[in-house]
Coordinates of C-alpha atoms in Angstrom, one line a residue:
X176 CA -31.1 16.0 30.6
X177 CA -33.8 15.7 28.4
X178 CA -33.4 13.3 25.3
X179 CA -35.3 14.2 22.1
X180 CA -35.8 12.1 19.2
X181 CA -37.2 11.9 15.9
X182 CA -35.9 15.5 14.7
X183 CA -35.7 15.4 10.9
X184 CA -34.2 17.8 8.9
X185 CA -34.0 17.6 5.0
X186 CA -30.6 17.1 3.8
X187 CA -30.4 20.4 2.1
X188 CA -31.3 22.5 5.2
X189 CA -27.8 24.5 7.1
X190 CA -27.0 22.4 10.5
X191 CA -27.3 25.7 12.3
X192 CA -31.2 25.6 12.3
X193 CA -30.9 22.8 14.5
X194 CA -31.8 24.5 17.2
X195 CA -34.2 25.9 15.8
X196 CA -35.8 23.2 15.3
X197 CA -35.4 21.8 18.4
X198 CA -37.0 24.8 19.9
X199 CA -40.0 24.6 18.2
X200 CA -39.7 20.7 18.7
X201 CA -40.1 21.4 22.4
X202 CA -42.2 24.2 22.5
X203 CA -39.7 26.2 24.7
X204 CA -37.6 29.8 24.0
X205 CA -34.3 30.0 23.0
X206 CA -33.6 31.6 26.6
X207 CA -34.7 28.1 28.0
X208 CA -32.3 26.0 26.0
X209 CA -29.0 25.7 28.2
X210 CA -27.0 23.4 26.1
X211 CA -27.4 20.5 23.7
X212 CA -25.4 17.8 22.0
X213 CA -26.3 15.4 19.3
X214 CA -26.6 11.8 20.5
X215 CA -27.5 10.2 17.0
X216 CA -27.5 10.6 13.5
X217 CA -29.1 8.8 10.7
X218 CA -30.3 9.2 7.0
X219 CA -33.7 8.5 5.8
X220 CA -34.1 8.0 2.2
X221 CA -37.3 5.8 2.2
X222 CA -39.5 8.6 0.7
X223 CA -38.9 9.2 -3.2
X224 CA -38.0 12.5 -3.9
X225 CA -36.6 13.4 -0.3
X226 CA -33.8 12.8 1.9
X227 CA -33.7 13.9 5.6
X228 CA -30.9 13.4 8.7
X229 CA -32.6 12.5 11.9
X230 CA -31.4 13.5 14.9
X231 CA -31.6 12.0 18.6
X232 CA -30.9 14.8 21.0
X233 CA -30.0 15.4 24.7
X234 CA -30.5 18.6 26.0
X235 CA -30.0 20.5 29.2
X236 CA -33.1 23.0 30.5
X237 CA -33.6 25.6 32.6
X238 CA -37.0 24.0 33.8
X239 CA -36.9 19.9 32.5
X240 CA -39.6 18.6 34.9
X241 CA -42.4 21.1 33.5
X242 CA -41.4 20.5 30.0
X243 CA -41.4 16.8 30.1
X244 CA -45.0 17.3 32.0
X245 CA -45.8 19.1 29.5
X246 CA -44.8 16.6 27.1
X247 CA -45.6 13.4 28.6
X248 CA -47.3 12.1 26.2
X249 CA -45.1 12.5 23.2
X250 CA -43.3 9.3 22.6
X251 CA -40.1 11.6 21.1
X252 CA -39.3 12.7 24.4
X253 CA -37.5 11.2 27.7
X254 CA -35.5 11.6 30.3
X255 CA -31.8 11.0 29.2
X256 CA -29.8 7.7 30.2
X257 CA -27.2 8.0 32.0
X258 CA -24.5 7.6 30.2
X259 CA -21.0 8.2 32.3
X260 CA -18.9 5.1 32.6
X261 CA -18.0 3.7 36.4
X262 CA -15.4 2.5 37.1
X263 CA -15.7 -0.8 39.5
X264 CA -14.8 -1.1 42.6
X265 CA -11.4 -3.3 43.0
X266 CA -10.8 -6.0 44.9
X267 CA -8.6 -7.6 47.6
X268 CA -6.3 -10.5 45.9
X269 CA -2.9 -9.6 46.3
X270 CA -1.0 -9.8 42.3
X271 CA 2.6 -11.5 42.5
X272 CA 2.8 -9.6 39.2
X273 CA 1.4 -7.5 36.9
X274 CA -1.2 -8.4 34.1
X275 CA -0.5 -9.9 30.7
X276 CA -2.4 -9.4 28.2
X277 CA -2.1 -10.9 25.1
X278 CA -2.7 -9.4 21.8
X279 CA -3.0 -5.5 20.7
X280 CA -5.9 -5.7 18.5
X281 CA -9.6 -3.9 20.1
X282 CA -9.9 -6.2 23.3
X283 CA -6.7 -6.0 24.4
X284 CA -5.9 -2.9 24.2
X285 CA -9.4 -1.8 26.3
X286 CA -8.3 -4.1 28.3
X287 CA -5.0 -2.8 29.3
X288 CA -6.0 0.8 29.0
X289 CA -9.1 0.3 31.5
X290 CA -6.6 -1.0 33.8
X291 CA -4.1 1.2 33.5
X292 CA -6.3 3.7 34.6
X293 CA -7.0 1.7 37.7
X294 CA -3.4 1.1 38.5
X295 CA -2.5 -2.1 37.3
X296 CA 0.4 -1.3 34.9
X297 CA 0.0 -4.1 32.8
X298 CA 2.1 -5.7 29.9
X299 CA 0.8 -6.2 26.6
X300 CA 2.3 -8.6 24.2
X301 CA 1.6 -8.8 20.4
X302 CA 3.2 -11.1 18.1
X303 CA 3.4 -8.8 15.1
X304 CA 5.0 -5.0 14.9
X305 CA 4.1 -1.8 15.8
X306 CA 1.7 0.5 13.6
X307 CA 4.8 1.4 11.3
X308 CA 6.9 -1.6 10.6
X309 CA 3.3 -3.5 10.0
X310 CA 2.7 -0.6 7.3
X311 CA 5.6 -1.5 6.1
X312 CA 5.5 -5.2 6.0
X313 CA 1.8 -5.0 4.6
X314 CA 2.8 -2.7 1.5
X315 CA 5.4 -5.2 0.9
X316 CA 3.2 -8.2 0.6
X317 CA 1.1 -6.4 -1.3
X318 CA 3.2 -5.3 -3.8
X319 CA 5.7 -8.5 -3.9
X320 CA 3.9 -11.4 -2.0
X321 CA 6.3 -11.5 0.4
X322 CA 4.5 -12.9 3.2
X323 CA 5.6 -12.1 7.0
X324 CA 3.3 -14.5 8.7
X325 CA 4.3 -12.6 12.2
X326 CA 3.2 -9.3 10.8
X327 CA 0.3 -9.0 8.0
X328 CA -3.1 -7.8 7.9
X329 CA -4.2 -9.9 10.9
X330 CA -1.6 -9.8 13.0
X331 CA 0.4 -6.8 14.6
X332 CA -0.6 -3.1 16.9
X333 CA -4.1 -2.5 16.6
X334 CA -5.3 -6.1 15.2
X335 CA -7.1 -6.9 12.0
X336 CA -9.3 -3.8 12.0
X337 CA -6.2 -1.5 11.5
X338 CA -6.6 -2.6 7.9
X339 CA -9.9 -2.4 7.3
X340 CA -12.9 0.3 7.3
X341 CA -12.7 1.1 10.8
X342 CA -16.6 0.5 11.4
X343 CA -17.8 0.8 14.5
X344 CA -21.6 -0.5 13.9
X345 CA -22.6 -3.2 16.7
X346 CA -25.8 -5.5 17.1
X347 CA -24.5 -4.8 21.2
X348 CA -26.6 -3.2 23.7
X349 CA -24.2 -2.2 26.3
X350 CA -23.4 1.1 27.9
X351 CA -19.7 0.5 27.7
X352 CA -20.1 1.1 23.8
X353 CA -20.3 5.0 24.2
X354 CA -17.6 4.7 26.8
X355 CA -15.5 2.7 23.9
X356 CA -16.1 5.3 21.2
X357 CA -15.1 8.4 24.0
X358 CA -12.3 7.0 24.1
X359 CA -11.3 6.6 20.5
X360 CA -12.6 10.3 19.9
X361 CA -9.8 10.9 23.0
X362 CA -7.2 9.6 21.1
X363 CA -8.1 11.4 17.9
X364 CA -10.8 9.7 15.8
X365 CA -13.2 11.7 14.2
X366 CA -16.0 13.2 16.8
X367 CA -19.1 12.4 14.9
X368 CA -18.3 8.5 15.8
X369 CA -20.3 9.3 19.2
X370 CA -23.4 10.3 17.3
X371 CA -23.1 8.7 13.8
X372 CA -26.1 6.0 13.1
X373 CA -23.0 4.4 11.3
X374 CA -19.8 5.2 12.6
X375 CA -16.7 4.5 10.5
X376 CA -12.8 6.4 11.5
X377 CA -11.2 4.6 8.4
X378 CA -7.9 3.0 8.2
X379 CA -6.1 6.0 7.7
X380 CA -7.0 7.7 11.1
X381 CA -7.1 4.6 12.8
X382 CA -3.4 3.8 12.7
X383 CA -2.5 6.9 14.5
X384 CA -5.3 6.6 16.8
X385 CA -4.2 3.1 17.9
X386 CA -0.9 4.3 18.7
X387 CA -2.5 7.2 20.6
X388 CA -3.7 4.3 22.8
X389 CA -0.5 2.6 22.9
X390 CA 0.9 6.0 24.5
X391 CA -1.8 6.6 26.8
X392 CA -0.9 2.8 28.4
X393 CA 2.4 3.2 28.8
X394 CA 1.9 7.0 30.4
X395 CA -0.2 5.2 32.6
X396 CA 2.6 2.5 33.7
X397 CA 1.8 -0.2 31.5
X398 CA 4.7 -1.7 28.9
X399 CA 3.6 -2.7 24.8
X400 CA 6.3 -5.0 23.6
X401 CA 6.1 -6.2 20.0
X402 CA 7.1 -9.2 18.3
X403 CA 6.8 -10.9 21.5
X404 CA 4.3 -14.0 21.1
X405 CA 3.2 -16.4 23.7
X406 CA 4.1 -19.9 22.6
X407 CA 3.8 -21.9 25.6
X408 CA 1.6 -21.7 29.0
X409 CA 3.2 -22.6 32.6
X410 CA 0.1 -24.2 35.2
X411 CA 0.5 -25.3 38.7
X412 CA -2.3 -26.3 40.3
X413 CA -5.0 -25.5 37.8
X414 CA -3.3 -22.1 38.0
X415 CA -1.6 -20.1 35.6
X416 CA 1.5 -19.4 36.9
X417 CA 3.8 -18.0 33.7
X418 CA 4.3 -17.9 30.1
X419 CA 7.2 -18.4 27.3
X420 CA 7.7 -15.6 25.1
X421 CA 9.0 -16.9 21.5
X422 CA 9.4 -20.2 22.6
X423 CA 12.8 -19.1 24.5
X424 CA 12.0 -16.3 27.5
X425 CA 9.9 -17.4 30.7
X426 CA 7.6 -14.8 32.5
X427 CA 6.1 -15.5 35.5
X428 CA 2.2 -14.8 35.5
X429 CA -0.6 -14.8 37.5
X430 CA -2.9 -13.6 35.3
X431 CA -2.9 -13.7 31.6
X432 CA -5.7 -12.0 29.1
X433 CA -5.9 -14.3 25.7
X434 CA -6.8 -11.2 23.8
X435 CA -5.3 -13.5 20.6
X436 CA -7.8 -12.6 17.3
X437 CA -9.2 -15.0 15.0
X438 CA -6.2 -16.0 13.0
X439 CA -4.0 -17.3 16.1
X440 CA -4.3 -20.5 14.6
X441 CA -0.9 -21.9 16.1
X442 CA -1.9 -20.7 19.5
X443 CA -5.2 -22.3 19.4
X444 CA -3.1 -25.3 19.1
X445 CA -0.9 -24.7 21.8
X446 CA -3.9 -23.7 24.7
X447 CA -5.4 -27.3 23.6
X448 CA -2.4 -28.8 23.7
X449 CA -2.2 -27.6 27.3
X450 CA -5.6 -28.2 28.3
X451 CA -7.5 -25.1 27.7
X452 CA -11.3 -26.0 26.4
X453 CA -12.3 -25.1 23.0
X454 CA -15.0 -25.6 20.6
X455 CA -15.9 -25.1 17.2
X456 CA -17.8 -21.9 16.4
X457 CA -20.3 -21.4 13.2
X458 CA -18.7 -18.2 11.0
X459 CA -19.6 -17.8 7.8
X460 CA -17.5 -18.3 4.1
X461 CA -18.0 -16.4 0.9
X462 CA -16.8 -13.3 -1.5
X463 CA -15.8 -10.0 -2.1
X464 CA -18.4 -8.1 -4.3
X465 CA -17.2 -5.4 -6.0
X466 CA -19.3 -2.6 -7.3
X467 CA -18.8 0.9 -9.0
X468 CA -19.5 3.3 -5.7
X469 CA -21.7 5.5 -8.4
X470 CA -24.2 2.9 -8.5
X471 CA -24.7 2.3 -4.8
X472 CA -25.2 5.8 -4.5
X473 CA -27.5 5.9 -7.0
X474 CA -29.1 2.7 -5.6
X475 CA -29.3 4.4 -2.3
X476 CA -29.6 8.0 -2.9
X477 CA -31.1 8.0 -6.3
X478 CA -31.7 11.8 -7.4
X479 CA -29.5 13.1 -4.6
X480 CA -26.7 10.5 -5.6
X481 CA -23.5 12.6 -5.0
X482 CA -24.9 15.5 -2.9
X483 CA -22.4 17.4 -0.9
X484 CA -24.0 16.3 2.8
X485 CA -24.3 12.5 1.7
X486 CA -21.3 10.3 2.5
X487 CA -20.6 7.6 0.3
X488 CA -23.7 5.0 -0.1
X489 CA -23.6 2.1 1.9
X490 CA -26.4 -1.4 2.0
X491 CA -26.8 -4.1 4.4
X492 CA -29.0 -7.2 2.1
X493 CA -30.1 -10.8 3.5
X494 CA -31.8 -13.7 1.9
X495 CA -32.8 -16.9 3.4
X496 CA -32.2 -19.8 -0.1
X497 CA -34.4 -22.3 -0.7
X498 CA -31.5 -24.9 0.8
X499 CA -32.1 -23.6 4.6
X500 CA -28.7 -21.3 4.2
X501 CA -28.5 -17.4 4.4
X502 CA -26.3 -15.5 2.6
X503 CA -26.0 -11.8 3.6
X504 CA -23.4 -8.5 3.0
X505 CA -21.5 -8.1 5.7
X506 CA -18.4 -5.5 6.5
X507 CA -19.3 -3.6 3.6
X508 CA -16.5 -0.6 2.5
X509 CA -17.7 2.5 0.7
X510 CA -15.5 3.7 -1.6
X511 CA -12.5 1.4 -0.7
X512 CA -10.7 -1.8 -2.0
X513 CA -10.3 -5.1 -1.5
X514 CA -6.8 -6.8 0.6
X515 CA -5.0 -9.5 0.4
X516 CA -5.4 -10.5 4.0
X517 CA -3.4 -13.9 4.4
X518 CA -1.6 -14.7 7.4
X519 CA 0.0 -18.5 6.2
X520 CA 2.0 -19.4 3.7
X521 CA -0.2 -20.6 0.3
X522 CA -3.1 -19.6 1.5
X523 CA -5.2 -16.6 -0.2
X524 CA -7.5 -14.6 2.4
X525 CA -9.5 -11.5 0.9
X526 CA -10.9 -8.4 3.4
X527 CA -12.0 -5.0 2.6
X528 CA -11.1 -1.7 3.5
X529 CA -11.3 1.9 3.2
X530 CA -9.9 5.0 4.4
X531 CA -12.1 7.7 6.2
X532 CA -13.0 9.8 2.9
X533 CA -14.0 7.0 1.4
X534 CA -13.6 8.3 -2.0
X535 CA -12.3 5.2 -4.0
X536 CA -13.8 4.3 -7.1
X537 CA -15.0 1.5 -6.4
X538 CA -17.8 0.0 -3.0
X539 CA -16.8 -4.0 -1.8
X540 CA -18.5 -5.9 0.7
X541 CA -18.2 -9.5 2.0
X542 CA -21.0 -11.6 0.3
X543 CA -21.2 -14.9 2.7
X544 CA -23.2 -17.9 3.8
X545 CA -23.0 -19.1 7.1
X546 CA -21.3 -23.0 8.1
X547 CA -21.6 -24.5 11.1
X548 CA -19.5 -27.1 12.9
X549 CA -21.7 -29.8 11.2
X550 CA -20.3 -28.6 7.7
X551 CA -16.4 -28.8 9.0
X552 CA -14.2 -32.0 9.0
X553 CA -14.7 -33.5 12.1
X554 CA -15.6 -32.7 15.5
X555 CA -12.1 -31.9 16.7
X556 CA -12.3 -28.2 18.8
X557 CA -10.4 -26.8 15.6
X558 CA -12.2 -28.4 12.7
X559 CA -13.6 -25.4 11.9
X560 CA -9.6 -23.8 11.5
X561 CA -8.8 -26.7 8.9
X562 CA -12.5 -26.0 7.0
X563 CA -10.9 -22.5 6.5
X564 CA -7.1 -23.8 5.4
X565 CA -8.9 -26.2 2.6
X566 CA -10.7 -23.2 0.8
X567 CA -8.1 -20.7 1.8
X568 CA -5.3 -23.0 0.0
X569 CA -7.8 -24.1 -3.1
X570 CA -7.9 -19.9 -3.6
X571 CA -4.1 -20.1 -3.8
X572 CA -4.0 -22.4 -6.7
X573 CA -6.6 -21.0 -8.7
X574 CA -5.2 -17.7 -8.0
X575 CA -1.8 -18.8 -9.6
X576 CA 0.3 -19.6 -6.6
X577 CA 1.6 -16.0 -6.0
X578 CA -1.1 -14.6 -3.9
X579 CA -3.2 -13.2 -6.7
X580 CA -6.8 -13.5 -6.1
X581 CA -9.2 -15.9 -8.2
X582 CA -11.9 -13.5 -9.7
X583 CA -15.0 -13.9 -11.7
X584 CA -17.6 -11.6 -13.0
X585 CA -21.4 -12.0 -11.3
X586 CA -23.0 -12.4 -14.5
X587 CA -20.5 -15.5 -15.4
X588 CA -20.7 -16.8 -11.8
X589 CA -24.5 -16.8 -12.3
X590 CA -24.1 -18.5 -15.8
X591 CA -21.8 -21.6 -15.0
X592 CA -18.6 -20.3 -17.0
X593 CA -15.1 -19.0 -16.4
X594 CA -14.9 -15.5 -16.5
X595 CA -12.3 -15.0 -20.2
X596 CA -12.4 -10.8 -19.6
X597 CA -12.9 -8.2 -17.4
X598 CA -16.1 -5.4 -17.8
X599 CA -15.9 -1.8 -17.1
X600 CA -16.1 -2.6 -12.9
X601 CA -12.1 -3.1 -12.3
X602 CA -10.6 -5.0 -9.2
X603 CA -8.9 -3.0 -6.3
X604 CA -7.3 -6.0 -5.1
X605 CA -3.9 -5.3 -5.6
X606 CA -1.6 -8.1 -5.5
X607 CA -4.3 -8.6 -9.1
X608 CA -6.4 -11.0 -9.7
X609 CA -6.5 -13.8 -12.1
X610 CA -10.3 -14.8 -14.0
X611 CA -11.4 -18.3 -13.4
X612 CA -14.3 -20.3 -11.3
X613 CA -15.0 -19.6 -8.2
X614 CA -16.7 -22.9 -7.6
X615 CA -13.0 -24.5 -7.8
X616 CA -12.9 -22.8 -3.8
X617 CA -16.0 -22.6 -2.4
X618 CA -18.1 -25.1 -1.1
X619 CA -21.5 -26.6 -3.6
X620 CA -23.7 -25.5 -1.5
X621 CA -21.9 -21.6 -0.7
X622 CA -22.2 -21.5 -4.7
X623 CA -25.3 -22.3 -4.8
X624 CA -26.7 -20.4 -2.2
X625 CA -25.0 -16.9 -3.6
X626 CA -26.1 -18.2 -7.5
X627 CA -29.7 -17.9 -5.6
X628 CA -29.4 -14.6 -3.7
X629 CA -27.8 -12.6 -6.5
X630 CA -31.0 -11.9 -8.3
X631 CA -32.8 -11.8 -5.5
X632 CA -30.8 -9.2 -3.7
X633 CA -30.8 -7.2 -7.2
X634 CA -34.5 -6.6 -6.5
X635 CA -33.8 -5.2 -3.3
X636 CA -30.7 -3.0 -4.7
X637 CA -31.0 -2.1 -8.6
X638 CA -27.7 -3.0 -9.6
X639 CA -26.8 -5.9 -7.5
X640 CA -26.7 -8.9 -10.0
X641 CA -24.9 -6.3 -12.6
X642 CA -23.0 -9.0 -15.1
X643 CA -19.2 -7.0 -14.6
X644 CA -19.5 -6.4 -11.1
X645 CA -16.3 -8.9 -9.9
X646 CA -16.6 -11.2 -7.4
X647 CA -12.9 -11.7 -5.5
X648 CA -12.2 -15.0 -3.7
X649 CA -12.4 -16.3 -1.0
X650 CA -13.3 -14.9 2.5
X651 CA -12.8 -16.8 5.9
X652 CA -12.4 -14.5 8.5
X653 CA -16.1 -13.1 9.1
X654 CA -15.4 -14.4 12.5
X655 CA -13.7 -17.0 14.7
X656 CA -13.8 -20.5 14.2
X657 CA -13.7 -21.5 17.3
X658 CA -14.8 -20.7 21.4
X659 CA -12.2 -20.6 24.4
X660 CA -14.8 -21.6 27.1
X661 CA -14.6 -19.0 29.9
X662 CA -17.1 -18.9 32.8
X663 CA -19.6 -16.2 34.3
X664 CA -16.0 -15.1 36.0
X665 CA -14.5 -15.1 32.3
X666 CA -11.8 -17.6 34.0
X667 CA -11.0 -20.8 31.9
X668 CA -10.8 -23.9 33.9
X669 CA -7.5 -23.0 34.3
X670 CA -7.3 -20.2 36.8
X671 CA -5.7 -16.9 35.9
X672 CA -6.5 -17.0 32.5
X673 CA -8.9 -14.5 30.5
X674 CA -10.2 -15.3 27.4
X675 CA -11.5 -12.1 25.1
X676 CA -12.5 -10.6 22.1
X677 CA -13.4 -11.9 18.7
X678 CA -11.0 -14.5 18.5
X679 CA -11.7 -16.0 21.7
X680 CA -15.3 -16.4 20.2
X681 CA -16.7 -13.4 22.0
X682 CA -17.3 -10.6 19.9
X683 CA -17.8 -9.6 16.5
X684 CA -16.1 -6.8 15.5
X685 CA -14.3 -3.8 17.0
X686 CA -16.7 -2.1 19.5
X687 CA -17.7 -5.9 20.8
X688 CA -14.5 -6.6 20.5
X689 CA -13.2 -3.3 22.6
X690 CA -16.5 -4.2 25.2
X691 CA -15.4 -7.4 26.0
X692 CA -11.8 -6.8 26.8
X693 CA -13.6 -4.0 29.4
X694 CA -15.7 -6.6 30.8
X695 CA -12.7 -9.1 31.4
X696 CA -10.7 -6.3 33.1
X697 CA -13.2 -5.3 35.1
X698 CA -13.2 -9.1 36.4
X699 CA -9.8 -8.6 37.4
X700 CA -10.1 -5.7 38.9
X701 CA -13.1 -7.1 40.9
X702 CA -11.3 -9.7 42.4
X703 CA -7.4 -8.3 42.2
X704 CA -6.1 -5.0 44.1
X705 CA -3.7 -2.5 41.8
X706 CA -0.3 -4.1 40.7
X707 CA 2.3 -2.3 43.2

């Protein structure tokens, strides 16, 4: 196939003359198009007073090699990648049992859907519930502060994306991304994910596309068992040679995926207790910033703010403080809310999320600075986990104790003084939130280096620094704090045992996230024949 790119359309234009364009584009009749698909989608609103989508294409001729000859010279067109996922070739190594994997969140369940397609019927285990009874325990908390630390926004089917946008956006370049977002299309996310320049399913959809995976595993001979977490290892020999399930059933095990999410804090512990290398990881520490979505629309889109063929406005801002820190937006949610996101007891954890319409009142993103090991207490491998209890507990108190949310208005933030009232931009957050300083949980220098960016960032993004937009503390879980060190086999020093994902320190984010638990199945199937 042919790959064309570059193909704008303005925003107002019908879809249908798309080919139209894409004929004239290439020079060719209609009669010589055979078939076409879009491969990428983005909006370009740099020039005032216009808005186009531009297209990447590939497309299928009747007579390709005259056309690109033709064309050779026109930077727009290529020859297509190839972009059809291959399966590896398994090995030899006879499996005294089947795979474990650990953890239901992106990289674990790639991991045990690619090889349950290669006939390795493994077991997943995930600490938390299934889709529904995590709904279930989420609302609750949410609405009571009753906390289940088993089953909350970070732990349970689908992992701490299930409650979140759903974005699929990577910084990756790996051909098993398009393989990742096939498959979610499979089990029924939206189909513009393949093409979208920014691809989000949304909360909502997610859910029932995660147990749409869930299905497809065990159709395939695999087994899902919730509330089931591994608390203790078994090694012989530098081998891994079983597991304890709730610190009272035994499992034998020859190989076992550590698939585990950034908030297993308690079974970080135990995989250092039992001699399993770790290291702290930088991450980064900040806010929620809450805006009304009208303005970032209007930011973005300016005269065609609200326009039927524009989704809801999104931004991505930087800026590099005069103290050597960045601080950056990061996970931003159009038109959604912020969470409470906790998984301990008197600890306060924000996120954000929104559903697939993404039609809530109000736009949030995480507004952080990055910390590094040198900032945390210590140099013991989880330093970086008690750096991110002290602020997560200091959010608590100023909060109230009941898993409200310490809040304070930018334009008080930026003055020095405790936010006495709200403005007209009102907090999603929705266990509520209680005014005060958000100094009191936050490092000096995190403060200072977002007092710096605000008004630096509002002349990037009219609208920014507005003095009522609410800042909602305090945000942690940008990314692991620590690193399980695996080798160029993805084997810890302890043999059998695959660490992957984002809380193993590998990814960042759900396509990453999903990639890496297909890289460390592929490893076993490499060296392991199918589980019989």
């Amino acid at each position: 196939m042919i790959r064309v790119a570059g193909l704008k359309m303005l925003v107002d234009e019908d879809k249908s003359k798309l080919r139209q364009a894409l004929l004239k584009k290439l020079g060719i009749s209609g009669q010589e198009l055979l078939d076409y698909k879009i491969c990428r989608r983005s909006v370009d609103a740099r020039k005032a007073g216009k808005i186009y989508f531009v297209y990447t294409i590939d497309v299928k001729l009747a007579n390709e090699d005259l056309v690109l000859k033709k064309l050779r010279n026109n930077r727009d067109i290529s020859v297509a990648p190839r972009l059809a996922y291959e399966y590896v070739k398994t090995g030899q190594n006879k499996l005294a049992y089947r795979p474990v994997i650990a953890g239901t969140g992106p990289a674990g369940l790639f991991a045990g859907l690619i090889l349950g397609r290669m006939g390795y019927r493994p077991l997943l285990l995930e600490r938390g519930g299934d889709v529904d009874s995590r709904v279930t325990a989420v609302k609750r908390f949410w609405e009571t502060g009753e906390l289940d630390p088993e089953c909350n926004v970070q732990f349970g089917e689908g992992g701490a994306g299930t409650f979140s946008d759903g974005k699929l956006t990577t910084l990756i370049r790996d051909s098993r991304c398009r393989k990742v977002l096939e498959i979610l299309v499979d089990a029924g996310a939206p189909e513009e994910i393949v093409y979208s320049a920014k691809p989000h399913i949304g909360t909502d959809k997610l859910r029932a596309v995660v147990k749409n995976l869930r299905e497809q595993i065990v159709e395939l001979g695999g087994e899902v068992r919730f509330s089931a977490k591994v608390t203790d290892l078994a090694v012989e020999k530098g081998k891994i040679s079983g597991i304890v399930i709730n610190g009272n059933e035994a499992l034998d095990a020859d190989v076992l995926v550590l698939a585990l999410g950034h908030s297993a804090r308690d079974t970080f512990e135990m995989l250092l207790a039992r001699g399993v290398e770790l290291t702290p990881k930088a991450f980064s520490i900040g806010v929620r910033i809450e805006h009304p979505q009208e303005l970032i629309n209007k930011a973005q889109y300016k005269e065609f703010a609200g326009h039927k063929n524009l989704a809801a406005a999104d931004y991505k801002l930087a800026y590099h403080a005069a103290n050597g820190r960045s601080a950056y937006t990061f996970c931003m949610c159009p038109g959604g809310v912020v969470v409470a996101a906790a998984s301990e007891e008197d600890c306060v954890v924000t996120n954000g999320m929104s559903e697939y319409a993404r039609n809530a009142e109000n736009a949030n993103s995480a507004f952080l600075v990055g910390v590094n090991p040198g900032d945390f207490p210590g140099d013991h491998p989880l330093a970086g986990v008690e750096f991110q209890r002290k602020w997560e507990r200091e959010a608590f108190i100023l909060g109230g104790g009941d898993y409200r949310a310490p809040a304070q208005l930018v334009g008080d933030f930026l003055a020095d003084k405790p936010s006495i009232g709200l403005g007209t931009v009102k907090p999603s957050y929705k266990r509520g939130v209680r005014l005060s300083e958000l100094k009191g949980c936050l490092p000096d220098y995190v403060v200072e280096t977002l007092r710096e960016a605000i008004p630096a960032l509002d002349k990037k993004m009219r609208g920014f620094a507005r003095p009522d937009a609410v800042l909602t503390g305090v945000e942690t879980r940008s990314s692991s704090p620590v690193r399980i060190i695996r080798d160029e086999n993805f084997e810890t020093r302890i043999k059998g045992l695959y660490p992957a994902g984002e809380g193993a320190g590998y990814a960042g984010g759900i396509v990453s996230a999903a990639v890496d638990g297909i890289k460390v199945a592929e490893a076993i199937a490499q060296k392991y024949a199918p589980f019989s």
